[in-house]
């Protein structure tokens, strides 16, 4: 330890500067496109803005006070949490099950693997338009198969579920790749040892596959939660936050306040609160993982 410290202290200044020079392009890009816009968002959230987005009057925490006492905002928070839950359950389940199906070699496995991974290559806007036709109450294939004439996207009880299922399916392609990589990294000798000890298929799955996939599963859940909070395109195309406010997630509410109501300061405050919500949930998930490992 002391020897490593001495070596570190003896590194010439030129080498240390060279290391920071390699990082400089990435630091500049992050500063221009992430850090500076976020700082600007925090700054603008303390102002009342005009229709051109210019700061007109300093409000301090006025936008935050109005936001936190708004029933519409808390409805958006509740809708967003429901949406995230649907997206994560659907996306992770489909990705995991399809990855399991492709672990065995059989004729046509390459075709199925490509099909299961394909959702990651499809634009959400294009798929949302196809999904809109599929759910059409008169000519849509879903109603034809079920023998119903329900407008699922115009019904408050089903609109959020429909959009959540679509978003989860779009995320399932990437989840499939993550889970496939995780399953491929499991040592086959573990399954052979289980077979020797008399373990059946279910026992191998519960005591070998699932424990080995814990790091992959945690990563997939965290990334899916973050992506679900950013879901916008499909909601904008399919429901536009309706019917009523049943699909008015926080991201769409930010868009509506900024570009329809021209309340840029209010929308900036909402963006900051969304960032805090996602950050807190991410910290909780990491704490939970750390506690589970201990």
GROMACS .gro file of C-alpha atoms in nm:
model
  294
    1UNK     CA    1   0.000   0.000   0.000
    2UNK     CA    2   0.275   0.245   0.097
    3UNK     CA    3   0.477   0.145  -0.211
    4UNK     CA    4   0.178   0.215  -0.438
    5UNK     CA    5   0.133   0.555  -0.272
    6UNK     CA    6   0.500   0.640  -0.329
    7UNK     CA    7   0.477   0.536  -0.697
    8UNK     CA    8   0.164   0.750  -0.737
    9UNK     CA    9   0.333   1.054  -0.582
   10UNK     CA   10   0.642   1.008  -0.797
   11UNK     CA   11   0.448   1.021  -1.124
   12UNK     CA   12   0.568   1.324  -1.320
   13UNK     CA   13   0.333   1.616  -1.372
   14UNK     CA   14   0.349   1.563  -1.748
   15UNK     CA   15   0.194   1.215  -1.720
   16UNK     CA   16  -0.087   1.340  -1.497
   17UNK     CA   17  -0.166   1.625  -1.737
   18UNK     CA   18  -0.166   1.376  -2.024
   19UNK     CA   19  -0.429   1.165  -1.846
   20UNK     CA   20  -0.659   1.463  -1.800
   21UNK     CA   21  -0.597   1.563  -2.163
   22UNK     CA   22  -0.736   1.227  -2.278
   23UNK     CA   23  -1.050   1.292  -2.071
   24UNK     CA   24  -1.089   1.650  -2.191
   25UNK     CA   25  -1.298   1.578  -2.508
   26UNK     CA   26  -1.548   1.371  -2.309
   27UNK     CA   27  -1.563   1.634  -2.034
   28UNK     CA   28  -1.629   1.908  -2.292
   29UNK     CA   29  -1.906   1.710  -2.461
   30UNK     CA   30  -2.073   1.623  -2.130
   31UNK     CA   31  -2.046   1.982  -2.014
   32UNK     CA   32  -2.200   2.122  -2.334
   33UNK     CA   33  -2.483   1.873  -2.377
   34UNK     CA   34  -2.560   1.757  -2.020
   35UNK     CA   35  -2.423   1.966  -1.736
   36UNK     CA   36  -2.477   2.314  -1.882
   37UNK     CA   37  -2.838   2.246  -1.999
   38UNK     CA   38  -2.920   2.099  -1.658
   39UNK     CA   39  -2.777   2.405  -1.481
   40UNK     CA   40  -2.982   2.625  -1.715
   41UNK     CA   41  -3.293   2.422  -1.634
   42UNK     CA   42  -3.242   2.472  -1.260
   43UNK     CA   43  -3.185   2.845  -1.316
   44UNK     CA   44  -3.494   2.886  -1.537
   45UNK     CA   45  -3.711   2.696  -1.288
   46UNK     CA   46  -3.690   2.998  -1.057
   47UNK     CA   47  -3.841   3.237  -1.314
   48UNK     CA   48  -4.174   3.320  -1.471
   49UNK     CA   49  -4.111   3.313  -1.847
   50UNK     CA   50  -4.287   3.477  -2.140
   51UNK     CA   51  -4.411   3.302  -2.454
   52UNK     CA   52  -4.065   3.327  -2.609
   53UNK     CA   53  -3.908   3.138  -2.318
   54UNK     CA   54  -3.731   3.445  -2.184
   55UNK     CA   55  -3.704   3.499  -1.809
   56UNK     CA   56  -3.957   3.769  -1.719
   57UNK     CA   57  -3.993   3.765  -1.339
   58UNK     CA   58  -3.795   3.603  -1.059
   59UNK     CA   59  -4.015   3.372  -0.850
   60UNK     CA   60  -3.760   3.188  -0.638
   61UNK     CA   61  -3.929   2.867  -0.528
   62UNK     CA   62  -4.268   2.986  -0.655
   63UNK     CA   63  -4.285   2.734  -0.941
   64UNK     CA   64  -4.196   2.450  -0.703
   65UNK     CA   65  -4.462   2.558  -0.451
   66UNK     CA   66  -4.728   2.571  -0.720
   67UNK     CA   67  -4.614   2.237  -0.859
   68UNK     CA   68  -4.612   2.053  -0.527
   69UNK     CA   69  -4.961   2.181  -0.442
   70UNK     CA   70  -5.103   2.091  -0.784
   71UNK     CA   71  -5.339   1.793  -0.795
   72UNK     CA   72  -5.259   1.754  -1.166
   73UNK     CA   73  -4.889   1.708  -1.090
   74UNK     CA   74  -4.950   1.445  -0.821
   75UNK     CA   75  -5.183   1.265  -1.060
   76UNK     CA   76  -4.897   1.265  -1.315
   77UNK     CA   77  -4.663   1.119  -1.052
   78UNK     CA   78  -4.911   0.839  -0.975
   79UNK     CA   79  -4.973   0.769  -1.343
   80UNK     CA   80  -4.598   0.763  -1.408
   81UNK     CA   81  -4.534   0.511  -1.130
   82UNK     CA   82  -4.809   0.285  -1.268
   83UNK     CA   83  -4.665   0.324  -1.617
   84UNK     CA   84  -4.312   0.240  -1.499
   85UNK     CA   85  -4.438  -0.069  -1.318
   86UNK     CA   86  -4.620  -0.197  -1.629
   87UNK     CA   87  -4.322  -0.126  -1.856
   88UNK     CA   88  -4.067  -0.294  -1.628
   89UNK     CA   89  -4.280  -0.604  -1.563
   90UNK     CA   90  -4.368  -0.653  -1.930
   91UNK     CA   91  -4.023  -0.567  -2.071
   92UNK     CA   92  -3.821  -0.773  -1.822
   93UNK     CA   93  -4.058  -1.071  -1.840
   94UNK     CA   94  -4.059  -1.088  -2.220
   95UNK     CA   95  -3.683  -1.036  -2.242
   96UNK     CA   96  -3.610  -1.301  -1.980
   97UNK     CA   97  -3.849  -1.564  -2.118
   98UNK     CA   98  -3.731  -1.522  -2.476
   99UNK     CA   99  -3.368  -1.543  -2.364
  100UNK     CA  100  -3.446  -1.869  -2.184
  101UNK     CA  101  -3.616  -2.009  -2.495
  102UNK     CA  102  -3.308  -1.937  -2.708
  103UNK     CA  103  -3.062  -2.111  -2.474
  104UNK     CA  104  -3.136  -2.448  -2.632
  105UNK     CA  105  -3.013  -2.527  -2.983
  106UNK     CA  106  -3.292  -2.613  -3.227
  107UNK     CA  107  -3.365  -2.559  -3.598
  108UNK     CA  108  -3.439  -2.193  -3.674
  109UNK     CA  109  -3.287  -2.057  -3.352
  110UNK     CA  110  -3.113  -1.774  -3.542
  111UNK     CA  111  -3.446  -1.660  -3.686
  112UNK     CA  112  -3.611  -1.657  -3.343
  113UNK     CA  113  -3.313  -1.483  -3.182
  114UNK     CA  114  -3.327  -1.210  -3.446
  115UNK     CA  115  -3.704  -1.175  -3.403
  116UNK     CA  116  -3.681  -1.143  -3.025
  117UNK     CA  117  -3.407  -0.879  -3.052
  118UNK     CA  118  -3.583  -0.684  -3.328
  119UNK     CA  119  -3.788  -0.448  -3.102
  120UNK     CA  120  -3.466  -0.261  -3.013
  121UNK     CA  121  -3.426  -0.169  -3.382
  122UNK     CA  122  -3.781  -0.038  -3.430
  123UNK     CA  123  -3.855   0.331  -3.384
  124UNK     CA  124  -4.111   0.390  -3.110
  125UNK     CA  125  -4.303   0.638  -3.327
  126UNK     CA  126  -4.342   0.392  -3.615
  127UNK     CA  127  -4.443   0.107  -3.385
  128UNK     CA  128  -4.691   0.331  -3.205
  129UNK     CA  129  -4.868   0.402  -3.536
  130UNK     CA  130  -4.885   0.030  -3.614
  131UNK     CA  131  -5.012  -0.040  -3.262
  132UNK     CA  132  -5.279   0.227  -3.312
  133UNK     CA  133  -5.411   0.037  -3.614
  134UNK     CA  134  -5.393  -0.294  -3.427
  135UNK     CA  135  -5.612  -0.151  -3.148
  136UNK     CA  136  -5.864   0.011  -3.382
  137UNK     CA  137  -6.213  -0.073  -3.248
  138UNK     CA  138  -6.350  -0.180  -3.588
  139UNK     CA  139  -6.066  -0.309  -3.807
  140UNK     CA  140  -5.791  -0.373  -3.550
  141UNK     CA  141  -5.659  -0.728  -3.520
  142UNK     CA  142  -5.683  -0.723  -3.139
  143UNK     CA  143  -6.058  -0.660  -3.143
  144UNK     CA  144  -6.104  -0.906  -3.429
  145UNK     CA  145  -5.931  -1.182  -3.233
  146UNK     CA  146  -6.116  -1.104  -2.909
  147UNK     CA  147  -6.447  -1.047  -3.084
  148UNK     CA  148  -6.490  -0.704  -2.924
  149UNK     CA  149  -6.530  -0.343  -3.042
  150UNK     CA  150  -6.346  -0.170  -2.758
  151UNK     CA  151  -6.145   0.147  -2.815
  152UNK     CA  152  -5.866   0.059  -2.573
  153UNK     CA  153  -5.679   0.385  -2.625
  154UNK     CA  154  -5.987   0.597  -2.550
  155UNK     CA  155  -6.086   0.408  -2.234
  156UNK     CA  156  -5.926   0.537  -1.910
  157UNK     CA  157  -5.904   0.188  -1.758
  158UNK     CA  158  -5.711   0.038  -2.051
  159UNK     CA  159  -5.522   0.326  -2.217
  160UNK     CA  160  -5.228   0.327  -1.975
  161UNK     CA  161  -5.205  -0.053  -1.984
  162UNK     CA  162  -5.201  -0.054  -2.366
  163UNK     CA  163  -4.927   0.209  -2.389
  164UNK     CA  164  -4.728   0.038  -2.111
  165UNK     CA  165  -4.741  -0.300  -2.287
  166UNK     CA  166  -4.619  -0.142  -2.612
  167UNK     CA  167  -4.332   0.035  -2.433
  168UNK     CA  168  -4.237  -0.281  -2.244
  169UNK     CA  169  -4.230  -0.479  -2.566
  170UNK     CA  170  -4.009  -0.215  -2.730
  171UNK     CA  171  -3.765  -0.248  -2.437
  172UNK     CA  172  -3.772  -0.628  -2.446
  173UNK     CA  173  -3.531  -0.654  -2.742
  174UNK     CA  174  -3.242  -0.500  -2.547
  175UNK     CA  175  -3.342  -0.698  -2.237
  176UNK     CA  176  -3.327  -1.015  -2.446
  177UNK     CA  177  -2.965  -0.940  -2.541
  178UNK     CA  178  -2.866  -0.863  -2.182
  179UNK     CA  179  -3.025  -1.181  -2.047
  180UNK     CA  180  -2.884  -1.392  -2.331
  181UNK     CA  181  -2.536  -1.265  -2.247
  182UNK     CA  182  -2.592  -1.337  -1.879
  183UNK     CA  183  -2.719  -1.690  -1.944
  184UNK     CA  184  -2.429  -1.765  -2.179
  185UNK     CA  185  -2.179  -1.666  -1.907
  186UNK     CA  186  -2.309  -1.930  -1.661
  187UNK     CA  187  -2.061  -2.217  -1.629
  188UNK     CA  188  -2.209  -2.539  -1.768
  189UNK     CA  189  -2.027  -2.735  -1.498
  190UNK     CA  190  -2.274  -2.595  -1.245
  191UNK     CA  191  -2.562  -2.761  -1.427
  192UNK     CA  192  -2.364  -3.083  -1.461
  193UNK     CA  193  -2.295  -3.083  -1.087
  194UNK     CA  194  -2.665  -3.022  -1.023
  195UNK     CA  195  -2.760  -3.316  -1.243
  196UNK     CA  196  -2.516  -3.540  -1.056
  197UNK     CA  197  -2.674  -3.433  -0.727
  198UNK     CA  198  -3.018  -3.523  -0.863
  199UNK     CA  199  -3.154  -3.171  -0.924
  200UNK     CA  200  -3.443  -3.142  -1.169
  201UNK     CA  201  -3.498  -2.861  -1.420
  202UNK     CA  202  -3.691  -2.638  -1.181
  203UNK     CA  203  -3.430  -2.677  -0.907
  204UNK     CA  204  -3.150  -2.590  -1.150
  205UNK     CA  205  -3.342  -2.280  -1.254
  206UNK     CA  206  -3.411  -2.167  -0.896
  207UNK     CA  207  -3.072  -2.244  -0.743
  208UNK     CA  208  -2.830  -2.201  -1.036
  209UNK     CA  209  -2.979  -1.983  -1.311
  210UNK     CA  210  -3.150  -1.714  -1.101
  211UNK     CA  211  -2.863  -1.660  -0.852
  212UNK     CA  212  -2.614  -1.640  -1.139
  213UNK     CA  213  -2.830  -1.381  -1.317
  214UNK     CA  214  -2.870  -1.146  -1.019
  215UNK     CA  215  -2.620  -0.884  -1.147
  216UNK     CA  216  -2.774  -0.891  -1.496
  217UNK     CA  217  -3.128  -0.876  -1.358
  218UNK     CA  218  -3.044  -0.578  -1.138
  219UNK     CA  219  -2.883  -0.392  -1.429
  220UNK     CA  220  -3.182  -0.463  -1.656
  221UNK     CA  221  -3.435  -0.346  -1.397
  222UNK     CA  222  -3.246  -0.022  -1.327
  223UNK     CA  223  -3.208   0.065  -1.697
  224UNK     CA  224  -3.573  -0.021  -1.766
  225UNK     CA  225  -3.693   0.199  -1.478
  226UNK     CA  226  -3.489   0.493  -1.606
  227UNK     CA  227  -3.606   0.439  -1.967
  228UNK     CA  228  -3.970   0.409  -1.858
  229UNK     CA  229  -3.955   0.747  -1.685
  230UNK     CA  230  -3.848   0.895  -2.020
  231UNK     CA  231  -4.128   0.741  -2.226
  232UNK     CA  232  -4.282   1.010  -2.446
  233UNK     CA  233  -4.310   0.935  -2.819
  234UNK     CA  234  -4.565   0.655  -2.798
  235UNK     CA  235  -4.782   0.849  -2.552
  236UNK     CA  236  -4.773   1.157  -2.773
  237UNK     CA  237  -4.887   0.956  -3.075
  238UNK     CA  238  -5.138   0.720  -2.914
  239UNK     CA  239  -5.315   0.912  -2.637
  240UNK     CA  240  -5.163   1.262  -2.594
  241UNK     CA  241  -5.195   1.219  -2.219
  242UNK     CA  242  -5.562   1.122  -2.236
  243UNK     CA  243  -5.831   1.018  -2.208
  244UNK     CA  244  -5.862   1.277  -1.935
  245UNK     CA  245  -5.528   1.252  -1.756
  246UNK     CA  246  -5.509   0.874  -1.745
  247UNK     CA  247  -5.182   0.860  -1.944
  248UNK     CA  248  -5.045   1.203  -1.854
  249UNK     CA  249  -4.702   1.090  -1.733
  250UNK     CA  250  -4.457   1.349  -1.599
  251UNK     CA  251  -4.253   1.371  -1.921
  252UNK     CA  252  -4.563   1.443  -2.128
  253UNK     CA  253  -4.684   1.692  -1.868
  254UNK     CA  254  -4.349   1.873  -1.898
  255UNK     CA  255  -4.392   1.886  -2.275
  256UNK     CA  256  -4.747   2.016  -2.245
  257UNK     CA  257  -4.656   2.287  -1.993
  258UNK     CA  258  -4.355   2.402  -2.197
  259UNK     CA  259  -4.471   2.383  -2.559
  260UNK     CA  260  -4.849   2.411  -2.530
  261UNK     CA  261  -4.896   2.638  -2.228
  262UNK     CA  262  -4.561   2.821  -2.278
  263UNK     CA  263  -4.480   2.791  -1.907
  264UNK     CA  264  -4.112   2.714  -1.951
  265UNK     CA  265  -4.015   2.800  -1.594
  266UNK     CA  266  -4.289   2.577  -1.453
  267UNK     CA  267  -4.188   2.294  -1.689
  268UNK     CA  268  -3.823   2.339  -1.584
  269UNK     CA  269  -3.921   2.298  -1.219
  270UNK     CA  270  -4.110   1.983  -1.312
  271UNK     CA  271  -3.800   1.853  -1.495
  272UNK     CA  272  -3.586   1.909  -1.187
  273UNK     CA  273  -3.835   1.721  -0.968
  274UNK     CA  274  -3.844   1.435  -1.220
  275UNK     CA  275  -3.464   1.418  -1.202
  276UNK     CA  276  -3.482   1.403  -0.821
  277UNK     CA  277  -3.745   1.125  -0.833
  278UNK     CA  278  -3.537   0.911  -1.071
  279UNK     CA  279  -3.220   0.974  -0.869
  280UNK     CA  280  -3.388   0.877  -0.541
  281UNK     CA  281  -3.537   0.559  -0.691
  282UNK     CA  282  -3.198   0.464  -0.838
  283UNK     CA  283  -3.026   0.515  -0.502
  284UNK     CA  284  -3.295   0.306  -0.328
  285UNK     CA  285  -3.244   0.023  -0.580
  286UNK     CA  286  -2.866   0.028  -0.529
  287UNK     CA  287  -2.914   0.034  -0.149
  288UNK     CA  288  -3.153  -0.260  -0.176
  289UNK     CA  289  -2.902  -0.454  -0.388
  290UNK     CA  290  -2.625  -0.380  -0.140
  291UNK     CA  291  -2.843  -0.492   0.152
  292UNK     CA  292  -2.943  -0.810  -0.032
  293UNK     CA  293  -2.578  -0.895  -0.101
  294UNK     CA  294  -2.488  -0.847   0.265
   0.00000   0.00000   0.00000
